[in-house]
CSV table of C-alpha atoms and ligand atoms in Angstrom, one decimal:
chain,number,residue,atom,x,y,z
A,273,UNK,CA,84.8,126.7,44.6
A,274,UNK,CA,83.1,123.3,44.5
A,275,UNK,CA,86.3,121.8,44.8
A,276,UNK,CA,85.9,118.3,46.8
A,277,UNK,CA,82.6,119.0,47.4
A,278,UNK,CA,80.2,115.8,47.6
A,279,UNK,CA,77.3,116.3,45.3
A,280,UNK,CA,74.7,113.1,45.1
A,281,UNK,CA,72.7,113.6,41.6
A,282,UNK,CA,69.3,111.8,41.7
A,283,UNK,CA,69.0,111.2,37.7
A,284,UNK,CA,64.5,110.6,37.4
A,285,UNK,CA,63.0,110.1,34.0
A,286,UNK,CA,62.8,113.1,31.4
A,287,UNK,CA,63.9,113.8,28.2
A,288,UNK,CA,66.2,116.4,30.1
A,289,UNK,CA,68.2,113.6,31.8
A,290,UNK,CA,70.4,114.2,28.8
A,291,UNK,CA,71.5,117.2,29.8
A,292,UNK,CA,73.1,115.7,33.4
A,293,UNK,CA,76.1,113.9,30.9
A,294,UNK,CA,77.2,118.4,30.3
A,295,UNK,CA,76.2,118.8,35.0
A,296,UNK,CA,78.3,116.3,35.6
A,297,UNK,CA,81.0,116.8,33.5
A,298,UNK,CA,80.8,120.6,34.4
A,299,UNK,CA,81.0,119.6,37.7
A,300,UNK,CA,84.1,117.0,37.9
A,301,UNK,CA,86.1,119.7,35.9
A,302,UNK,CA,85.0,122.2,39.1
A,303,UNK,CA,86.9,119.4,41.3
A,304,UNK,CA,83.8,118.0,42.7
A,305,UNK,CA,83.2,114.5,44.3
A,306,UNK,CA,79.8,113.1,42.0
A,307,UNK,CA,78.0,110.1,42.4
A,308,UNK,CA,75.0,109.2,40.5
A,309,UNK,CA,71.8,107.7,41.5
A,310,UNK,CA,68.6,107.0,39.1
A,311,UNK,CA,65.2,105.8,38.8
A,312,UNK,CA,64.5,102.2,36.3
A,313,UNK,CA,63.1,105.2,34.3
A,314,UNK,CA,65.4,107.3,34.2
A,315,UNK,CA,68.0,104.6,32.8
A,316,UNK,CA,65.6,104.8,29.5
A,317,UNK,CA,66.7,108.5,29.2
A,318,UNK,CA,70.3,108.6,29.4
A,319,UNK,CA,72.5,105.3,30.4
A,320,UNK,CA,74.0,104.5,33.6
A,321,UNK,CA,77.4,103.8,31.5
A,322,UNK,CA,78.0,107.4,30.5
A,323,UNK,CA,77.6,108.9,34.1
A,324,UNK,CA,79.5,106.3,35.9
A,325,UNK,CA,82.7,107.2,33.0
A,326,UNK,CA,81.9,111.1,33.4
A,327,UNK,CA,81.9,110.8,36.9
A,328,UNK,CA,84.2,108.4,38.4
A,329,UNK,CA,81.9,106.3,40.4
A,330,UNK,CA,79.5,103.5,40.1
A,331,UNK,CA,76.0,105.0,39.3
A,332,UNK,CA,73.1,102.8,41.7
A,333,UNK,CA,69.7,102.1,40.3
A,334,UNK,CA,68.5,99.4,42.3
A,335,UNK,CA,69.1,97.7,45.9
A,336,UNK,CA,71.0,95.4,45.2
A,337,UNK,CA,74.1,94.9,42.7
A,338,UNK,CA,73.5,92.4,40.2
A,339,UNK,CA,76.3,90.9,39.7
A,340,UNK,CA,77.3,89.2,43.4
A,341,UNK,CA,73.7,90.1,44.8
A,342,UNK,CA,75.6,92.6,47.3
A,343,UNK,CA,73.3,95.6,48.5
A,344,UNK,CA,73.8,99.5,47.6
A,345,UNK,CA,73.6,101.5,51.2
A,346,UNK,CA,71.2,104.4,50.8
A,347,UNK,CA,72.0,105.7,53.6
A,348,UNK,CA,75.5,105.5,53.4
A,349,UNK,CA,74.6,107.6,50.2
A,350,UNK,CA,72.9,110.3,51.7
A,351,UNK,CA,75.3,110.0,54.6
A,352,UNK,CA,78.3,111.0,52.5
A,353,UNK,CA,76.2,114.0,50.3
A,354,UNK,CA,77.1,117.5,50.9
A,355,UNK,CA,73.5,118.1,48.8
A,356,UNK,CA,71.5,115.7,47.2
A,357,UNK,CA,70.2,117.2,43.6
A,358,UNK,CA,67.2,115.8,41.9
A,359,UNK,CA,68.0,116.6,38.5
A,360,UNK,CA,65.8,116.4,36.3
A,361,UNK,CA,62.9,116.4,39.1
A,362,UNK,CA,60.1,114.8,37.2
A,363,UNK,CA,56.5,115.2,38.3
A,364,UNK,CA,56.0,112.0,39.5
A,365,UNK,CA,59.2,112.4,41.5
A,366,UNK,CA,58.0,115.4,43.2
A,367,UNK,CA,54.9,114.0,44.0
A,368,UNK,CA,56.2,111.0,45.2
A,369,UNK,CA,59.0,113.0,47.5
A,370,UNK,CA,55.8,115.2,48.7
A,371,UNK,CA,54.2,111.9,50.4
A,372,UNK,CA,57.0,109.7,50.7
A,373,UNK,CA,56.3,106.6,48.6
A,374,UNK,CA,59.6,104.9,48.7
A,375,UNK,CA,59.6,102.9,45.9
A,376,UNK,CA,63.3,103.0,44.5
A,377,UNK,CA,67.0,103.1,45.8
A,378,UNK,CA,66.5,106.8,44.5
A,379,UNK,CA,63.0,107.5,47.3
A,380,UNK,CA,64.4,105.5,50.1
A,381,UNK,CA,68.1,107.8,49.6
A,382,UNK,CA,66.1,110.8,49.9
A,383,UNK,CA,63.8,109.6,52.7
A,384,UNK,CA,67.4,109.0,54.8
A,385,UNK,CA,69.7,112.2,53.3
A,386,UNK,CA,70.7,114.3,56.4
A,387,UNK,CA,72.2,116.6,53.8
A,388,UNK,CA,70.4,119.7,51.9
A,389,UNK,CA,68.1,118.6,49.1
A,390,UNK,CA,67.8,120.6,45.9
A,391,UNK,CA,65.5,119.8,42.9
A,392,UNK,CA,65.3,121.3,39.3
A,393,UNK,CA,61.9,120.3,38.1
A,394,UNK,CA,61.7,119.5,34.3
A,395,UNK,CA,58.4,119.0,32.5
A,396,UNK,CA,56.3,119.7,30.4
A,397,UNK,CA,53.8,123.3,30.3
A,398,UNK,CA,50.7,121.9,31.8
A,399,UNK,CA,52.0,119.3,34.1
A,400,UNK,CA,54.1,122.0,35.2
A,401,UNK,CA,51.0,124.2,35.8
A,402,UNK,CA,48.7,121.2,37.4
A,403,UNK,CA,47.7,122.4,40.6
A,404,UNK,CA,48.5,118.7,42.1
A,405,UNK,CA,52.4,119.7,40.9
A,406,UNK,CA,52.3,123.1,42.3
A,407,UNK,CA,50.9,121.7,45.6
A,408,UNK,CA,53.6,119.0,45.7
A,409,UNK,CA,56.2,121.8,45.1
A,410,UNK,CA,55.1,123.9,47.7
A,411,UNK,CA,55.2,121.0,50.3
A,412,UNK,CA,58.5,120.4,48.9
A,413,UNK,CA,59.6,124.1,49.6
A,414,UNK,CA,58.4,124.0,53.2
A,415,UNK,CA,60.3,121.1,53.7
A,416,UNK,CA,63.1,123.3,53.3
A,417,UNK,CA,64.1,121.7,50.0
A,418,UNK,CA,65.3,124.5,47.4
A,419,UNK,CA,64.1,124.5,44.2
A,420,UNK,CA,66.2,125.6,40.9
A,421,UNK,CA,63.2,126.7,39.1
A,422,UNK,CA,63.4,125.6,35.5
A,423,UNK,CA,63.1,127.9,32.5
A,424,UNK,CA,60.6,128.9,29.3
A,425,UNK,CA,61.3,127.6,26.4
A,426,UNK,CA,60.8,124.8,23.8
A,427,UNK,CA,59.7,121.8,25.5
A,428,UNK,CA,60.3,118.2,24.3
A,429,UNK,CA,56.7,118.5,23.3
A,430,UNK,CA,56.9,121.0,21.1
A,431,UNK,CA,54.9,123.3,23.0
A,432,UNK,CA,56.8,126.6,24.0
A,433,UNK,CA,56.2,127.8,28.1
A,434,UNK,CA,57.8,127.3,31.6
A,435,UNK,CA,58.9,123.4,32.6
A,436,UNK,CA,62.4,123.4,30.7
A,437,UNK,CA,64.9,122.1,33.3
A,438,UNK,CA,67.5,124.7,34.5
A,439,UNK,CA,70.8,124.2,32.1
A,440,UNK,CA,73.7,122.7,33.7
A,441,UNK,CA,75.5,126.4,33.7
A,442,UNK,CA,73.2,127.3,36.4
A,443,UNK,CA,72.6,124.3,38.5
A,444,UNK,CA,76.7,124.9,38.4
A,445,UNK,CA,76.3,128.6,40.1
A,446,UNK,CA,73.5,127.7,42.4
A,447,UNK,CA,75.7,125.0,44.0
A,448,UNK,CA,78.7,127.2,44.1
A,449,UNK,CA,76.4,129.4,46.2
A,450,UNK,CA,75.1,127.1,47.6
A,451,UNK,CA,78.1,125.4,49.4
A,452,UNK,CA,80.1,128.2,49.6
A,453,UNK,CA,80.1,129.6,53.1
A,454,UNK,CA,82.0,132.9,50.9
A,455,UNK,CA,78.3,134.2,50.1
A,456,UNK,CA,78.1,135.2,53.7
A,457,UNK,CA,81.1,137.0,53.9
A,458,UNK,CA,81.2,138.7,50.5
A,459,UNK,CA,81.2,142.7,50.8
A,460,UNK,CA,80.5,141.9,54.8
A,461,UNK,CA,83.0,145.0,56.3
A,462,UNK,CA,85.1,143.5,58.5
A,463,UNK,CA,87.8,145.2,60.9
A,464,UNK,CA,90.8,143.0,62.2
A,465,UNK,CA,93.8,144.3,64.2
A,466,UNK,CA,97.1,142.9,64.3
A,467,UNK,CA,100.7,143.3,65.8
A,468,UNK,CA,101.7,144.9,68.9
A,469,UNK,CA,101.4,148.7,69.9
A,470,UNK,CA,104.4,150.4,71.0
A,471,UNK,CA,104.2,152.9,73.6
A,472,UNK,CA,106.9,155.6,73.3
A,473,UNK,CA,108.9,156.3,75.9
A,474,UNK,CA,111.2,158.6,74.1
A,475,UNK,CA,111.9,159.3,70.6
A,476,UNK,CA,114.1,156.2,70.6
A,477,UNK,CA,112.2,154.1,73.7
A,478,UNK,CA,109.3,152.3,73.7
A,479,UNK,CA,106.9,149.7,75.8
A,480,UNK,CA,106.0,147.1,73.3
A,481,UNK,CA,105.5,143.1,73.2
A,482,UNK,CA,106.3,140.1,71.2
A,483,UNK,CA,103.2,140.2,68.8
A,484,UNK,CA,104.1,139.1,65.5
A,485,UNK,CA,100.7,139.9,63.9
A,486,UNK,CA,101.0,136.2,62.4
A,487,UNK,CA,97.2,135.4,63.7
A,488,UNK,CA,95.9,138.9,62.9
A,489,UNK,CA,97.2,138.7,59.1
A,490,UNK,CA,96.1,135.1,58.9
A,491,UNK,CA,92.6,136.4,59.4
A,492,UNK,CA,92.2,139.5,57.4
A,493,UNK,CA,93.6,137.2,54.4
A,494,UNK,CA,90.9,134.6,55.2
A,495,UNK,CA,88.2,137.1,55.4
A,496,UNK,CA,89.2,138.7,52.3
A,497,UNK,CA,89.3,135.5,50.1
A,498,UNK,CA,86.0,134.9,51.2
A,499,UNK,CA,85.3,138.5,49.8
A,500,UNK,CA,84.7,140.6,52.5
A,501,UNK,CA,85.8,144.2,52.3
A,502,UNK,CA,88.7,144.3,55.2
A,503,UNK,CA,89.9,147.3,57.5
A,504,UNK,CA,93.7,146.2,59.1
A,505,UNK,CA,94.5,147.7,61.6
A,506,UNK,CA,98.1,146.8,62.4
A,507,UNK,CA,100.8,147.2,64.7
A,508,UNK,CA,104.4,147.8,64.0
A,509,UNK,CA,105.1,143.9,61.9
A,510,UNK,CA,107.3,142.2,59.7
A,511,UNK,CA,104.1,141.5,57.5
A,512,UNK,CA,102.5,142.9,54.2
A,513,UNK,CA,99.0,142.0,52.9
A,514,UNK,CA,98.6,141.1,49.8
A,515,UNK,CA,94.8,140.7,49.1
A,516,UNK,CA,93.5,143.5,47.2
A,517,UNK,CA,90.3,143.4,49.5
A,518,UNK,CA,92.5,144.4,52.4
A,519,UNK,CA,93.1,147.9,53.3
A,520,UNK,CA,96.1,148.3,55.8
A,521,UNK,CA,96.0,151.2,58.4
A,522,UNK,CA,99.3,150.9,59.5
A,523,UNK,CA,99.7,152.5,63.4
A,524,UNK,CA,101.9,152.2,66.5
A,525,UNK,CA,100.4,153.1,69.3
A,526,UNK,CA,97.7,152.1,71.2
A,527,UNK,CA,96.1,155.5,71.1
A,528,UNK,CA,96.3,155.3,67.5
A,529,UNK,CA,94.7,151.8,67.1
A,530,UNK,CA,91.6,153.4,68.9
A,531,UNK,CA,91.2,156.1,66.8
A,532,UNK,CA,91.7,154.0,63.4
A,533,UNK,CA,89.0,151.8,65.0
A,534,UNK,CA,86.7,155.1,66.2
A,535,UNK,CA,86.8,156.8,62.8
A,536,UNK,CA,85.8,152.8,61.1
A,537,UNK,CA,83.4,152.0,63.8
A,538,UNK,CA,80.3,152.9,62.2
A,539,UNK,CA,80.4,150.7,58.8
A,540,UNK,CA,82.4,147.6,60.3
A,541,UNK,CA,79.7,144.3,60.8
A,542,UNK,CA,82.7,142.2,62.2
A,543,UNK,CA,85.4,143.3,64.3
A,544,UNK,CA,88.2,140.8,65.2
A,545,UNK,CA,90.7,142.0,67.6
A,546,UNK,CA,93.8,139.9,67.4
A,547,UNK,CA,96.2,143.0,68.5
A,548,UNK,CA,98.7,142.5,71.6
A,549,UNK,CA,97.2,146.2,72.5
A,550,UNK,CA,99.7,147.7,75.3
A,551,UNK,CA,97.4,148.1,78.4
A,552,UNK,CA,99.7,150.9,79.6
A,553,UNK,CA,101.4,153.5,78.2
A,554,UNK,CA,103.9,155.9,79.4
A,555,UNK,CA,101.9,158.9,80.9
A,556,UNK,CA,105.0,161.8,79.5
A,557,UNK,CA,106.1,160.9,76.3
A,558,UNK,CA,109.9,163.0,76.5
A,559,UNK,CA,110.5,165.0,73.7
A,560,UNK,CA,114.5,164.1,73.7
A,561,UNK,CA,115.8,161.2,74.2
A,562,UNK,CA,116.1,160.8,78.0
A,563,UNK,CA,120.0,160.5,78.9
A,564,UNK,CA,120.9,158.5,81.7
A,565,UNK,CA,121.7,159.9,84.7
A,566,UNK,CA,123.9,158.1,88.2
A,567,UNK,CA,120.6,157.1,90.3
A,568,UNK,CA,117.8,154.7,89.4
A,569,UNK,CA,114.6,155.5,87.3
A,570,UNK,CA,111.0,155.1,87.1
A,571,UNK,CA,108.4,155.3,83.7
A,572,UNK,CA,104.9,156.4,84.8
A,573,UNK,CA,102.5,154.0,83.0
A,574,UNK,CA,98.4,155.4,82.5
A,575,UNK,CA,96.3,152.8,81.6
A,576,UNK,CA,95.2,152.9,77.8
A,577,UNK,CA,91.6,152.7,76.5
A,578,UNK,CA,90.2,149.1,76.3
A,579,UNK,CA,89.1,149.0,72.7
A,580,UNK,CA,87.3,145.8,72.8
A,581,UNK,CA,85.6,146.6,75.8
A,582,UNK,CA,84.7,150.6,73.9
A,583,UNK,CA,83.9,148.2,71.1
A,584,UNK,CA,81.4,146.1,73.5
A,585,UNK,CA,79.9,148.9,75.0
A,586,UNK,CA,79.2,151.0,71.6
A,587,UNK,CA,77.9,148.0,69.6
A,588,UNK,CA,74.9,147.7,67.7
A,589,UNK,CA,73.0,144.7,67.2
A,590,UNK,CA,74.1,144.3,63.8
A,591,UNK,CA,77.4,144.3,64.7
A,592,UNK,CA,79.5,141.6,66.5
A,593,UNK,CA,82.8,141.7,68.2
A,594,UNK,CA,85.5,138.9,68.6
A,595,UNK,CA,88.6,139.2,71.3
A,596,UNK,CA,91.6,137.5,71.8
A,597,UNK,CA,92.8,136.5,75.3
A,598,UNK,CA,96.4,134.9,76.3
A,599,UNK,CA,97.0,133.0,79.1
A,600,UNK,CA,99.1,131.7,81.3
A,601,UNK,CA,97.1,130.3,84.4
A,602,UNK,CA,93.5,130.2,85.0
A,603,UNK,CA,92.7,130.1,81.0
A,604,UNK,CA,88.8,129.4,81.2
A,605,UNK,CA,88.1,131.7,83.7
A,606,UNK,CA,90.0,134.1,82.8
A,607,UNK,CA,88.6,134.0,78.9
A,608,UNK,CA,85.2,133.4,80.7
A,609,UNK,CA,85.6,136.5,82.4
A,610,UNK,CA,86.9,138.4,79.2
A,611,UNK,CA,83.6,137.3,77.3
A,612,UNK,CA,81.7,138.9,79.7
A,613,UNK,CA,83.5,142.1,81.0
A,614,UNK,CA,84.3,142.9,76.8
A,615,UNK,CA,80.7,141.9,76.3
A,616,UNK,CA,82.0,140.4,73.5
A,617,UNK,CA,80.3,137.7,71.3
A,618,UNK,CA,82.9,135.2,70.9
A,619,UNK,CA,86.7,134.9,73.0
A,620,UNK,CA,89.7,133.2,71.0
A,621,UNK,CA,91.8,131.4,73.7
A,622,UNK,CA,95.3,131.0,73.5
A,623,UNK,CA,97.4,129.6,76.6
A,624,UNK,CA,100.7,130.5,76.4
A,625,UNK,CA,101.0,126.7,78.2
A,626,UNK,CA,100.0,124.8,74.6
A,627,UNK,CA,103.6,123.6,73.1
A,628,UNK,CA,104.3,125.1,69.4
A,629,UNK,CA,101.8,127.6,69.7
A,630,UNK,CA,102.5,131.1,70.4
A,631,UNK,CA,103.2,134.7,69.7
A,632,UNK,CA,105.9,134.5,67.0
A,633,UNK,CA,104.9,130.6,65.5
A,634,UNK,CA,103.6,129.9,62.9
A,635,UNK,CA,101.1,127.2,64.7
A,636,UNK,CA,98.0,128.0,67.0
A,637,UNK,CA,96.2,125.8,69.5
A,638,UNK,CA,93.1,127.6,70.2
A,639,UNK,CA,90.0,127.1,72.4
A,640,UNK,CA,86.9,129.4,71.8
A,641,UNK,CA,83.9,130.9,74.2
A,642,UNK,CA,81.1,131.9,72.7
A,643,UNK,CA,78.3,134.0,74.4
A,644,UNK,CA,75.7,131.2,74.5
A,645,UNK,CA,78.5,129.3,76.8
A,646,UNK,CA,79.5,126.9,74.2
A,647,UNK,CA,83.2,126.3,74.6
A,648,UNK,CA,85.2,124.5,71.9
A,649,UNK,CA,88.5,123.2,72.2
A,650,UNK,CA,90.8,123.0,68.9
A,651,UNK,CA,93.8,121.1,67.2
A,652,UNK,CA,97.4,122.2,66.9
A,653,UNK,CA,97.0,124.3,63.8
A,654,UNK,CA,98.7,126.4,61.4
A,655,UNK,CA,97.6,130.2,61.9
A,656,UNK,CA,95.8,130.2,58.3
A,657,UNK,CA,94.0,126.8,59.1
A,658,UNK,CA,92.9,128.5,62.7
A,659,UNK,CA,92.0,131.5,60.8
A,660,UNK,CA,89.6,129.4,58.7
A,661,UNK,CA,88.3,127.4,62.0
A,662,UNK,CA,87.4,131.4,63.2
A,663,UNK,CA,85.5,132.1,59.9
A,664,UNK,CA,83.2,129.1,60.0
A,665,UNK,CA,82.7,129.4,64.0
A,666,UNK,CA,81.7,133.5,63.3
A,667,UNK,CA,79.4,132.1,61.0
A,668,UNK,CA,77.3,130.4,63.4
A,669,UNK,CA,77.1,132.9,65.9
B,751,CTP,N1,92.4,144.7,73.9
B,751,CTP,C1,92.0,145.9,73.4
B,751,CTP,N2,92.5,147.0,73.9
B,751,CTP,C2,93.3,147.0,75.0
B,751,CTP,C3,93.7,145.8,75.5
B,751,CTP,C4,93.2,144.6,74.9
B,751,CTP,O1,91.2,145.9,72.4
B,751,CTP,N3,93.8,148.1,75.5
B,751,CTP,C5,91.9,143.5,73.3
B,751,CTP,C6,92.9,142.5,72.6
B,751,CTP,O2,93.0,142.9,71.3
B,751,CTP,C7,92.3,141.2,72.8
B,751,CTP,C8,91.5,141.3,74.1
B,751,CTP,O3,91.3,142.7,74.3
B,751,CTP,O4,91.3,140.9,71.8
B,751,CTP,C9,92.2,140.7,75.3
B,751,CTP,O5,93.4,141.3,75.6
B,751,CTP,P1,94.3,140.9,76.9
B,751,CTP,O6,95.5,141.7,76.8
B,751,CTP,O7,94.5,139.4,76.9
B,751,CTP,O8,93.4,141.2,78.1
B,751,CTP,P2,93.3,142.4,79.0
B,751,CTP,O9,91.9,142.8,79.0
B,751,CTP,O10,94.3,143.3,78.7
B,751,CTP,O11,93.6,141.7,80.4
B,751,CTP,P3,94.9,141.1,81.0
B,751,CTP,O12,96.1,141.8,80.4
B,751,CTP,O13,94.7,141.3,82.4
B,751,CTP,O14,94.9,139.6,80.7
């Protein structure tokens, strides 16, 4: 999960700088991307030698390099973080990083980090306790820093109480959770569809279209990794899902997608409708299969029940709905016009005009709409990699 994740360690100066030599390890063997930063202190604590072997990189203590007088880019540092940790966050760190005293390569790399700061305090009982601490903490915390709050125990002092920094094991989980988008998706109910419908005509005759369920599939598998609890609702395919967090309605008409979606409505958060719904459907389904006969013939078509429109209508506020539109001329407006008849929250484009991508392929070249009239326009992709561009967009809406 923290696989090429960037994660810039700020080493300061206590006794539990030791324990960054089992983080960093920890965290190389997750995949990670690590590079190390320290305070002159810190260096006296644990040496720059062992974290630049355990992680791979050059560790920075200072401005410049010593050896060709070249200069170490702090912002380039904080540039490249995904989250800048301050492990072990000493007191005079925190207090420093409350009022900005930029004193170090460390300070002035925090001053310019655009990315998320974390800090896992380590010190001893009563410094811990010092109202001066707890006030620099708090200003810390409304800077929207996160803390990993450190642990009672034996202290290098000797003294037992609270100040022992967090172990490496659990600065581990918090980043997981901490850059994993997943957390937002896990046990989040969501319902996709998929595939075509096909409308009988006979027992042997049907209205139907050239869905493959490719982008539906794609979908409920990314959801599901991400460990949300999935409802698919899919057409007549070629397809099986795998994922043990997907449960597969199978239907085949559009009739029957509605009520799968009816009798679901009430516990999905997320619906995704990536079904080719049929919007007609024979209005007399013949019992026998209709023989021919000399002269020419006509089907009757009724329209069928717009789901994601039903969907729109019927919404709470918790829940959100996503369509699909597929174009052949007039793309934005048409999608435009989708967003707001559907009332949906966000419209998946696809024009039918973009070369490899398409009902049966296994490419996509999407552009979405969202409510707030933000309109993105996306890469060639492969369904799954789509998929995941669909995941992080939801996210944001
Ligand atoms: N949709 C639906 N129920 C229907 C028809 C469509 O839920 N009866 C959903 C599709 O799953 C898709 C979106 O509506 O997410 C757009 O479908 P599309 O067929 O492109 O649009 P229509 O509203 O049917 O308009 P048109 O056919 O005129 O383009």
């Amino acid at each position: 999960m923290l696989k090429d994740k960037k994660i810039l360690i700020a080493v300061t100066g206590s006794i539990a700088a030791y324990k960054i030599a089992s983080l960093v390890r920890l965290l190389i063997k997750a995949k990670a991307k690590v590079q190390v930063i320290m305070t002159e202190s810190a260096s006296e604590f644990i040496t720059p030698l062992t974290l630049a072997t355990l992680s791979k990189n050059p560790v920075y203590t200072s401005f410049y390099k010593s050896e060709n007088g070249e200069w170490n880019n702090h912002v380039e540092l904080g540039l490249w973080a995904d989250i800048m940790l301050v492990a072990p966050a000493s007191a005079n760190t925190i207090a420093k990083m409350s009022s900005g005293i930029c004193d170090s390569l460390l300070m002035a790399t925090y001053l310019s980090a655009k990315c998320p700061v974390a800090f896992a305090p380590a010190m001893d009982l009563d410094m811990y306790q010092h109202p001066s601490t707890k006030e620099n903490i708090a200003k810390l915390i409304a800077f929207g820093h996160e803390m990993i709050a450190p642990g009672t125990g034996e202290l290098a002092s000797g003294l037992m109480g609270e100040g022992r920094m967090a172990e490496p094991e659990e600065i581990v989980s918090y980043l997981e959770n901490k850059l994993n988008p997943i957390n937002f998706y896990t046990n989040k109910n969501i319902l996709v569809t998929a595939g075509p419908t096909y409308e009988a005509i006979d027992p042997v005759r049907f209205i139907g279209n050239a869905s493959s369920g490719k982008m539906g599939y794609a979908l409920a598998e990314a959801f599901a990794e991400k460990g949300a609890n999935v409802t698919l609702i899919s057409g007549p395919t070629n397809l099986k899902a795998h994922h043990s967090n997907i449960q597969t309605i199978s239907i085949t008409s559009a009739a029957e997608m509605y009520a799968a979606v009816q009798s679901n409505f009430e516990k999905t958060e997320i619906f995704v409708m990536a079904a080719a719904v049929a919007d007609y459907t024979p209005t007399l389904q013949v019992k026998e299969k209709i023989k021919k006969t000399t002269g020419e013939m006509n089907v009757e078509l009724t329209k069928t029940i717009d789901i994601l429109k039903y969907i729109g209508e019927h919404k709470s506020k918790n829940q959100i709905s996503i369509g699909f539109a597929l174009e052949t001329e007039n793309e934005l407006s048409n999608a435009q016009s989708k967003l707001k008849s559907k009332n949906a929250d966000l419209i998946i484009l696809n024009s039918l005009k973009d070369k490899g991508a398409g009902f049966n392929g296994d490419y996509n070249k999407v552009t979405m709409l969202d409510k707030q009239g933000l309109v993105e326009e996306y890469e060639l992709k492969t369904k799954s990699k789509v998929a995941e561009d669909i995941l992080q967009k939801i996210t944001q809406l």
